[in-house]
Amino acid sequence: MKFTYYGHSCFVVETAGKKLLFDPFITGNELAKDVDVNSIEADYILISHGHGDHVADLVSIAKRTGATVIAAFEVVNWAQQQGVEKVHPMNFGSYKFDFGMLKFLPAWHSSAMPDGSYGGNPGGFLIMNNEGNFYYTGDTCLMMDMQLVPRYAKLDFVIMPVGGNFTMDAGDAVIAAEFLQCKKIVGVHFDTFGYIKIDHEATKAQFKAAGNELILPKIKETINL
Ligand code: NI
Ligand code: MN
């Protein structure tokens, strides 16, 4: 699977011939100012929750690409009110898409739309197909529910926040990796704001000490996972 990073928690995973775009936030992210929003392609846009740092470019990219938006029912309602037409509302549960089986799983966080309307419950996405399995936790603290994931799938990689303050920090993310039984971690939700600036080398060392590999992708970087 091909992973391309666009800053904060925004990335594309290419799998099963489809481009899955997660949590588009480029406009307003000073670190992603070299990313051309209009060059990003997507077949699906998956939204973990309604906060501005996860939905900033959702409407414009959905309208331009015609991608289908997959998110909590309430997030989808909001997107439809902004004129997005192709949507797939979910709540915690699973559905078989043409790119594989998707499970929308809970996250411990909050969710409101940029206009203040209710964003439903925040979540994360587990995706399983014959190329492999991966899990994006969304914004969350460490939670015992993560221990359920290995019952569903053996993960090839996990994408999770490591910036702290609003989400897990590196210490909790190391425990999360243990819960998830996955040794390859892509860190997201770091450096964007003052509260979540991290020391890259120290953070990687923390994961290495636990026998894990932490990848802190560079913006616009593509990695084969
Ligand atoms: Ni959030
Ligand atoms: Mn966030």
PDB file of C-alpha atoms and ligand atoms in Angstrom:
ATOM      1  CA  MET A   1       0.000   0.000   0.000  1.00  0.00           C
ATOM      2  CA  LYS A   2       1.174   3.494  -0.821  1.00  0.00           C
ATOM      3  CA  PHE A   3       0.948   6.167   1.891  1.00  0.00           C
ATOM      4  CA  THR A   4       1.310   9.877   1.054  1.00  0.00           C
ATOM      5  CA  TYR A   5       1.383  12.479   3.808  1.00  0.00           C
ATOM      6  CA  TYR A   6      -0.128  15.970   3.489  1.00  0.00           C
ATOM      7  CA  GLY A   7       0.543  17.191   7.030  1.00  0.00           C
ATOM      8  CA  HIS A   8      -1.237  16.960  10.402  1.00  0.00           C
ATOM      9  CA  SER A   9      -3.613  13.967  10.104  1.00  0.00           C
ATOM     10  CA  CYS A  10      -4.151  14.234   6.354  1.00  0.00           C
ATOM     11  CA  PHE A  11      -2.906  11.422   4.128  1.00  0.00           C
ATOM     12  CA  VAL A  12      -3.818   9.256   1.173  1.00  0.00           C
ATOM     13  CA  VAL A  13      -3.583   5.465   1.233  1.00  0.00           C
ATOM     14  CA  GLU A  14      -3.699   3.798  -2.162  1.00  0.00           C
ATOM     15  CA  THR A  15      -5.032   0.283  -1.954  1.00  0.00           C
ATOM     16  CA  ALA A  16      -7.093  -2.040  -4.145  1.00  0.00           C
ATOM     17  CA  GLY A  17      -6.734   0.484  -6.966  1.00  0.00           C
ATOM     18  CA  LYS A  18      -8.521   3.206  -4.943  1.00  0.00           C
ATOM     19  CA  LYS A  19      -7.242   6.396  -3.387  1.00  0.00           C
ATOM     20  CA  LEU A  20      -8.485   6.869   0.167  1.00  0.00           C
ATOM     21  CA  LEU A  21      -8.003  10.404   1.482  1.00  0.00           C
ATOM     22  CA  PHE A  22      -8.204  10.855   5.257  1.00  0.00           C
ATOM     23  CA  ASP A  23      -9.002  14.016   7.254  1.00  0.00           C
ATOM     24  CA  PRO A  24      -8.172  16.716   4.683  1.00  0.00           C
ATOM     25  CA  PHE A  25      -6.673  19.780   6.392  1.00  0.00           C
ATOM     26  CA  ILE A  26      -4.272  21.658   4.161  1.00  0.00           C
ATOM     27  CA  THR A  27      -5.768  25.134   3.970  1.00  0.00           C
ATOM     28  CA  GLY A  28      -4.816  26.862   7.195  1.00  0.00           C
ATOM     29  CA  ASN A  29      -1.970  24.456   7.984  1.00  0.00           C
ATOM     30  CA  GLU A  30       1.138  26.631   7.792  1.00  0.00           C
ATOM     31  CA  LEU A  31       3.376  23.510   7.572  1.00  0.00           C
ATOM     32  CA  ALA A  32       1.479  22.270   4.481  1.00  0.00           C
ATOM     33  CA  LYS A  33       1.635  25.526   2.536  1.00  0.00           C
ATOM     34  CA  ASP A  34       3.599  23.840  -0.280  1.00  0.00           C
ATOM     35  CA  VAL A  35       0.827  21.300  -0.854  1.00  0.00           C
ATOM     36  CA  ASP A  36      -1.454  22.149  -3.770  1.00  0.00           C
ATOM     37  CA  VAL A  37      -4.919  21.201  -2.489  1.00  0.00           C
ATOM     38  CA  ASN A  38      -6.220  21.090  -6.051  1.00  0.00           C
ATOM     39  CA  SER A  39      -3.723  18.393  -7.020  1.00  0.00           C
ATOM     40  CA  ILE A  40      -4.969  15.856  -4.468  1.00  0.00           C
ATOM     41  CA  GLU A  41      -6.935  13.016  -6.012  1.00  0.00           C
ATOM     42  CA  ALA A  42      -9.401  10.827  -4.139  1.00  0.00           C
ATOM     43  CA  ASP A  43     -11.980   8.124  -4.739  1.00  0.00           C
ATOM     44  CA  TYR A  44     -13.095   8.212  -1.104  1.00  0.00           C
ATOM     45  CA  ILE A  45     -12.697  10.774   1.669  1.00  0.00           C
ATOM     46  CA  LEU A  46     -12.772   9.306   5.178  1.00  0.00           C
ATOM     47  CA  ILE A  47     -13.415  11.675   8.063  1.00  0.00           C
ATOM     48  CA  SER A  48     -12.654  10.638  11.648  1.00  0.00           C
ATOM     49  CA  HIS A  49     -14.548  13.526  13.300  1.00  0.00           C
ATOM     50  CA  GLY A  50     -15.829  17.038  12.697  1.00  0.00           C
ATOM     51  CA  HIS A  51     -13.042  19.276  13.984  1.00  0.00           C
ATOM     52  CA  GLY A  52     -11.640  21.910  11.646  1.00  0.00           C
ATOM     53  CA  ASP A  53      -8.191  20.324  11.578  1.00  0.00           C
ATOM     54  CA  HIS A  54      -9.821  17.235   9.985  1.00  0.00           C
ATOM     55  CA  VAL A  55     -12.486  18.686   7.674  1.00  0.00           C
ATOM     56  CA  ALA A  56     -11.055  22.030   6.476  1.00  0.00           C
ATOM     57  CA  ASP A  57     -10.768  20.948   2.825  1.00  0.00           C
ATOM     58  CA  LEU A  58     -13.409  18.219   2.834  1.00  0.00           C
ATOM     59  CA  VAL A  59     -16.085  20.118   0.918  1.00  0.00           C
ATOM     60  CA  SER A  60     -13.838  21.563  -1.801  1.00  0.00           C
ATOM     61  CA  ILE A  61     -12.017  18.271  -2.480  1.00  0.00           C
ATOM     62  CA  ALA A  62     -15.251  16.246  -2.425  1.00  0.00           C
ATOM     63  CA  LYS A  63     -16.893  18.589  -4.930  1.00  0.00           C
ATOM     64  CA  ARG A  64     -13.854  18.726  -7.247  1.00  0.00           C
ATOM     65  CA  THR A  65     -13.066  14.999  -7.256  1.00  0.00           C
ATOM     66  CA  GLY A  66     -16.562  13.551  -6.868  1.00  0.00           C
ATOM     67  CA  ALA A  67     -15.144  11.289  -4.146  1.00  0.00           C
ATOM     68  CA  THR A  68     -17.544   9.546  -1.774  1.00  0.00           C
ATOM     69  CA  VAL A  69     -17.394  10.871   1.787  1.00  0.00           C
ATOM     70  CA  ILE A  70     -17.385   8.147   4.472  1.00  0.00           C
ATOM     71  CA  ALA A  71     -17.984   9.436   7.992  1.00  0.00           C
ATOM     72  CA  ALA A  72     -20.318   9.447  10.956  1.00  0.00           C
ATOM     73  CA  PHE A  73     -23.937  10.161  10.041  1.00  0.00           C
ATOM     74  CA  GLU A  74     -23.781  13.654  11.572  1.00  0.00           C
ATOM     75  CA  VAL A  75     -20.579  14.603   9.706  1.00  0.00           C
ATOM     76  CA  VAL A  76     -22.142  13.408   6.464  1.00  0.00           C
ATOM     77  CA  ASN A  77     -25.287  15.486   7.152  1.00  0.00           C
ATOM     78  CA  TRP A  78     -23.129  18.582   7.540  1.00  0.00           C
ATOM     79  CA  ALA A  79     -21.226  17.800   4.325  1.00  0.00           C
ATOM     80  CA  GLN A  80     -24.514  17.416   2.455  1.00  0.00           C
ATOM     81  CA  GLN A  81     -25.653  20.806   3.750  1.00  0.00           C
ATOM     82  CA  GLN A  82     -22.470  22.242   2.185  1.00  0.00           C
ATOM     83  CA  GLY A  83     -23.449  20.705  -1.162  1.00  0.00           C
ATOM     84  CA  VAL A  84     -21.482  17.441  -1.110  1.00  0.00           C
ATOM     85  CA  GLU A  85     -23.494  14.822  -3.002  1.00  0.00           C
ATOM     86  CA  LYS A  86     -21.680  11.480  -2.798  1.00  0.00           C
ATOM     87  CA  VAL A  87     -21.755  10.246   0.770  1.00  0.00           C
ATOM     88  CA  HIS A  88     -21.790   7.056   2.812  1.00  0.00           C
ATOM     89  CA  PRO A  89     -22.990   7.679   6.388  1.00  0.00           C
ATOM     90  CA  MET A  90     -21.926   5.247   9.094  1.00  0.00           C
ATOM     91  CA  ASN A  91     -22.005   4.721  12.786  1.00  0.00           C
ATOM     92  CA  PHE A  92     -19.780   2.271  14.643  1.00  0.00           C
ATOM     93  CA  GLY A  93     -20.025  -0.856  12.540  1.00  0.00           C
ATOM     94  CA  SER A  94     -18.663  -2.406   9.387  1.00  0.00           C
ATOM     95  CA  TYR A  95     -19.396  -2.311   5.672  1.00  0.00           C
ATOM     96  CA  LYS A  96     -17.818  -3.965   2.649  1.00  0.00           C
ATOM     97  CA  PHE A  97     -16.646  -1.354   0.158  1.00  0.00           C
ATOM     98  CA  ASP A  98     -14.973  -2.023  -3.205  1.00  0.00           C
ATOM     99  CA  PHE A  99     -11.578  -1.304  -1.537  1.00  0.00           C
ATOM    100  CA  GLY A 100     -12.152  -3.814   1.273  1.00  0.00           C
ATOM    101  CA  MET A 101     -13.920  -4.298   4.565  1.00  0.00           C
ATOM    102  CA  LEU A 102     -14.103  -1.176   6.687  1.00  0.00           C
ATOM    103  CA  LYS A 103     -14.833  -1.011  10.387  1.00  0.00           C
ATOM    104  CA  PHE A 104     -15.650   2.377  11.900  1.00  0.00           C
ATOM    105  CA  LEU A 105     -14.465   2.091  15.511  1.00  0.00           C
ATOM    106  CA  PRO A 106     -14.848   4.461  18.477  1.00  0.00           C
ATOM    107  CA  ALA A 107     -12.267   7.022  19.550  1.00  0.00           C
ATOM    108  CA  TRP A 108     -12.079   8.870  22.878  1.00  0.00           C
ATOM    109  CA  HIS A 109     -12.269  12.498  21.802  1.00  0.00           C
ATOM    110  CA  SER A 110     -15.025  14.986  20.877  1.00  0.00           C
ATOM    111  CA  SER A 111     -16.637  16.025  17.614  1.00  0.00           C
ATOM    112  CA  ALA A 112     -18.303  19.258  16.542  1.00  0.00           C
ATOM    113  CA  MET A 113     -18.515  20.712  13.045  1.00  0.00           C
ATOM    114  CA  PRO A 114     -16.877  24.081  12.191  1.00  0.00           C
ATOM    115  CA  ASP A 115     -20.313  25.788  12.480  1.00  0.00           C
ATOM    116  CA  GLY A 116     -20.729  24.403  16.002  1.00  0.00           C
ATOM    117  CA  SER A 117     -23.282  21.746  15.013  1.00  0.00           C
ATOM    118  CA  TYR A 118     -23.084  18.265  16.508  1.00  0.00           C
ATOM    119  CA  GLY A 119     -20.525  16.010  14.839  1.00  0.00           C
ATOM    120  CA  GLY A 120     -21.655  12.666  16.244  1.00  0.00           C
ATOM    121  CA  ASN A 121     -19.102  10.435  17.890  1.00  0.00           C
ATOM    122  CA  PRO A 122     -15.437  10.593  16.846  1.00  0.00           C
ATOM    123  CA  GLY A 123     -13.940   7.415  15.438  1.00  0.00           C
ATOM    124  CA  GLY A 124     -11.176   5.614  13.624  1.00  0.00           C
ATOM    125  CA  PHE A 125     -11.043   3.314  10.615  1.00  0.00           C
ATOM    126  CA  LEU A 126      -9.874  -0.284  10.333  1.00  0.00           C
ATOM    127  CA  ILE A 127      -9.442  -1.353   6.710  1.00  0.00           C
ATOM    128  CA  MET A 128      -8.913  -4.945   5.669  1.00  0.00           C
ATOM    129  CA  ASN A 129      -8.377  -6.320   2.184  1.00  0.00           C
ATOM    130  CA  ASN A 130      -6.173  -8.876   0.452  1.00  0.00           C
ATOM    131  CA  GLU A 131      -3.273  -6.386   0.221  1.00  0.00           C
ATOM    132  CA  GLY A 132      -3.176  -6.097   4.019  1.00  0.00           C
ATOM    133  CA  ASN A 133      -4.772  -4.475   7.031  1.00  0.00           C
ATOM    134  CA  PHE A 134      -4.298  -1.079   8.598  1.00  0.00           C
ATOM    135  CA  TYR A 135      -5.905   1.046  11.272  1.00  0.00           C
ATOM    136  CA  TYR A 136      -6.114   4.811  11.582  1.00  0.00           C
ATOM    137  CA  THR A 137      -7.143   5.573  15.158  1.00  0.00           C
ATOM    138  CA  GLY A 138      -8.279   9.161  14.525  1.00  0.00           C
ATOM    139  CA  ASP A 139      -7.818  11.655  17.350  1.00  0.00           C
ATOM    140  CA  THR A 140      -7.982   9.680  20.563  1.00  0.00           C
ATOM    141  CA  CYS A 141      -6.360   9.080  23.891  1.00  0.00           C
ATOM    142  CA  LEU A 142      -5.137   5.620  24.781  1.00  0.00           C
ATOM    143  CA  MET A 143      -8.133   3.344  25.301  1.00  0.00           C
ATOM    144  CA  MET A 144      -8.757  -0.252  26.249  1.00  0.00           C
ATOM    145  CA  ASP A 145     -10.998  -0.711  23.178  1.00  0.00           C
ATOM    146  CA  MET A 146      -7.832  -0.906  21.091  1.00  0.00           C
ATOM    147  CA  GLN A 147      -7.334  -4.408  22.492  1.00  0.00           C
ATOM    148  CA  LEU A 148     -10.273  -5.556  20.359  1.00  0.00           C
ATOM    149  CA  VAL A 149      -8.560  -4.718  17.083  1.00  0.00           C
ATOM    150  CA  PRO A 150      -6.202  -7.754  16.973  1.00  0.00           C
ATOM    151  CA  ARG A 151      -9.288  -9.960  17.221  1.00  0.00           C
ATOM    152  CA  TYR A 152     -10.418  -8.518  13.889  1.00  0.00           C
ATOM    153  CA  ALA A 153      -7.145  -8.290  11.999  1.00  0.00           C
ATOM    154  CA  LYS A 154      -3.405  -8.685  12.080  1.00  0.00           C
ATOM    155  CA  LEU A 155      -2.285  -5.147  11.317  1.00  0.00           C
ATOM    156  CA  ASP A 156       0.482  -4.361   8.819  1.00  0.00           C
ATOM    157  CA  PHE A 157       0.676  -0.788  10.048  1.00  0.00           C
ATOM    158  CA  VAL A 158      -1.183   1.665  12.231  1.00  0.00           C
ATOM    159  CA  ILE A 159      -1.531   5.424  11.817  1.00  0.00           C
ATOM    160  CA  MET A 160      -1.973   7.250  15.088  1.00  0.00           C
ATOM    161  CA  PRO A 161      -1.460  10.606  16.781  1.00  0.00           C
ATOM    162  CA  VAL A 162       1.710  11.128  18.800  1.00  0.00           C
ATOM    163  CA  GLY A 163       1.560  14.870  19.509  1.00  0.00           C
ATOM    164  CA  GLY A 164      -0.081  14.835  22.936  1.00  0.00           C
ATOM    165  CA  ASN A 165      -2.310  17.528  24.481  1.00  0.00           C
ATOM    166  CA  PHE A 166      -5.368  16.802  22.278  1.00  0.00           C
ATOM    167  CA  THR A 167      -4.554  13.118  21.739  1.00  0.00           C
ATOM    168  CA  MET A 168      -2.130  10.384  22.795  1.00  0.00           C
ATOM    169  CA  ASP A 169       1.458  11.390  23.315  1.00  0.00           C
ATOM    170  CA  ALA A 170       4.356   9.111  22.392  1.00  0.00           C
ATOM    171  CA  GLY A 171       4.307   7.276  25.728  1.00  0.00           C
ATOM    172  CA  ASP A 172       0.652   6.345  25.361  1.00  0.00           C
ATOM    173  CA  ALA A 173       1.086   5.573  21.666  1.00  0.00           C
ATOM    174  CA  VAL A 174       3.737   2.984  22.581  1.00  0.00           C
ATOM    175  CA  ILE A 175       1.177   1.295  24.853  1.00  0.00           C
ATOM    176  CA  ALA A 176      -1.419   1.570  22.065  1.00  0.00           C
ATOM    177  CA  ALA A 177       0.961  -0.230  19.684  1.00  0.00           C
ATOM    178  CA  GLU A 178       1.212  -3.016  22.245  1.00  0.00           C
ATOM    179  CA  PHE A 179      -2.606  -3.205  22.529  1.00  0.00           C
ATOM    180  CA  LEU A 180      -2.862  -3.269  18.732  1.00  0.00           C
ATOM    181  CA  GLN A 181      -0.056  -5.856  18.405  1.00  0.00           C
ATOM    182  CA  CYS A 182       1.531  -3.831  15.640  1.00  0.00           C
ATOM    183  CA  LYS A 183       5.171  -2.801  15.419  1.00  0.00           C
ATOM    184  CA  LYS A 184       4.997  -0.389  12.473  1.00  0.00           C
ATOM    185  CA  ILE A 185       3.529   2.964  13.401  1.00  0.00           C
ATOM    186  CA  VAL A 186       3.046   6.063  11.294  1.00  0.00           C
ATOM    187  CA  GLY A 187       2.826   9.076  13.599  1.00  0.00           C
ATOM    188  CA  VAL A 188       0.474  11.950  12.767  1.00  0.00           C
ATOM    189  CA  HIS A 189      -1.068  14.960  14.583  1.00  0.00           C
ATOM    190  CA  PHE A 190       2.302  16.437  15.600  1.00  0.00           C
ATOM    191  CA  ASP A 191       4.129  19.772  15.133  1.00  0.00           C
ATOM    192  CA  THR A 192       1.178  21.616  13.540  1.00  0.00           C
ATOM    193  CA  PHE A 193       0.411  23.792  16.571  1.00  0.00           C
ATOM    194  CA  GLY A 194       2.498  24.905  19.528  1.00  0.00           C
ATOM    195  CA  TYR A 195       0.814  22.467  21.907  1.00  0.00           C
ATOM    196  CA  ILE A 196       1.772  19.418  19.846  1.00  0.00           C
ATOM    197  CA  LYS A 197       5.378  20.148  18.849  1.00  0.00           C
ATOM    198  CA  ILE A 198       7.547  17.072  19.457  1.00  0.00           C
ATOM    199  CA  ASP A 199      11.236  16.163  19.480  1.00  0.00           C
ATOM    200  CA  HIS A 200      11.433  13.772  16.524  1.00  0.00           C
ATOM    201  CA  GLU A 201      14.566  11.904  17.527  1.00  0.00           C
ATOM    202  CA  ALA A 202      13.515  11.451  21.160  1.00  0.00           C
ATOM    203  CA  THR A 203      10.072  10.275  20.069  1.00  0.00           C
ATOM    204  CA  LYS A 204      11.495   7.727  17.611  1.00  0.00           C
ATOM    205  CA  ALA A 205      13.902   6.502  20.299  1.00  0.00           C
ATOM    206  CA  GLN A 206      10.975   5.962  22.673  1.00  0.00           C
ATOM    207  CA  PHE A 207       9.311   3.657  20.128  1.00  0.00           C
ATOM    208  CA  LYS A 208      12.574   1.899  19.287  1.00  0.00           C
ATOM    209  CA  ALA A 209      13.148   1.121  22.967  1.00  0.00           C
ATOM    210  CA  ALA A 210       9.826  -0.757  22.917  1.00  0.00           C
ATOM    211  CA  GLY A 211      10.846  -2.693  19.782  1.00  0.00           C
ATOM    212  CA  ASN A 212       8.673  -0.630  17.436  1.00  0.00           C
ATOM    213  CA  GLU A 213       9.369   1.364  14.310  1.00  0.00           C
ATOM    214  CA  LEU A 214       7.943   4.896  14.312  1.00  0.00           C
ATOM    215  CA  ILE A 215       7.731   6.681  10.978  1.00  0.00           C
ATOM    216  CA  LEU A 216       7.274  10.453  11.156  1.00  0.00           C
ATOM    217  CA  PRO A 217       6.529  11.193   7.498  1.00  0.00           C
ATOM    218  CA  LYS A 218       7.596  14.402   5.792  1.00  0.00           C
ATOM    219  CA  ILE A 219       4.896  16.449   4.124  1.00  0.00           C
ATOM    220  CA  LYS A 220       4.417  15.372   0.473  1.00  0.00           C
ATOM    221  CA  GLU A 221       6.427  12.206   1.161  1.00  0.00           C
ATOM    222  CA  THR A 222       5.172   8.887  -0.235  1.00  0.00           C
ATOM    223  CA  ILE A 223       6.053   5.650   1.555  1.00  0.00           C
ATOM    224  CA  ASN A 224       5.375   2.045   0.605  1.00  0.00           C
ATOM    225  CA  LEU A 225       3.874   0.231   3.578  1.00  0.00           C
TER     226      LEU A 225
HETATM  227 NI    NI B   1     -10.003  16.665  17.026  1.00  0.00          NI
HETATM  228 MN    MN B   2      -7.319  17.010  15.616  1.00  0.00          MN
END
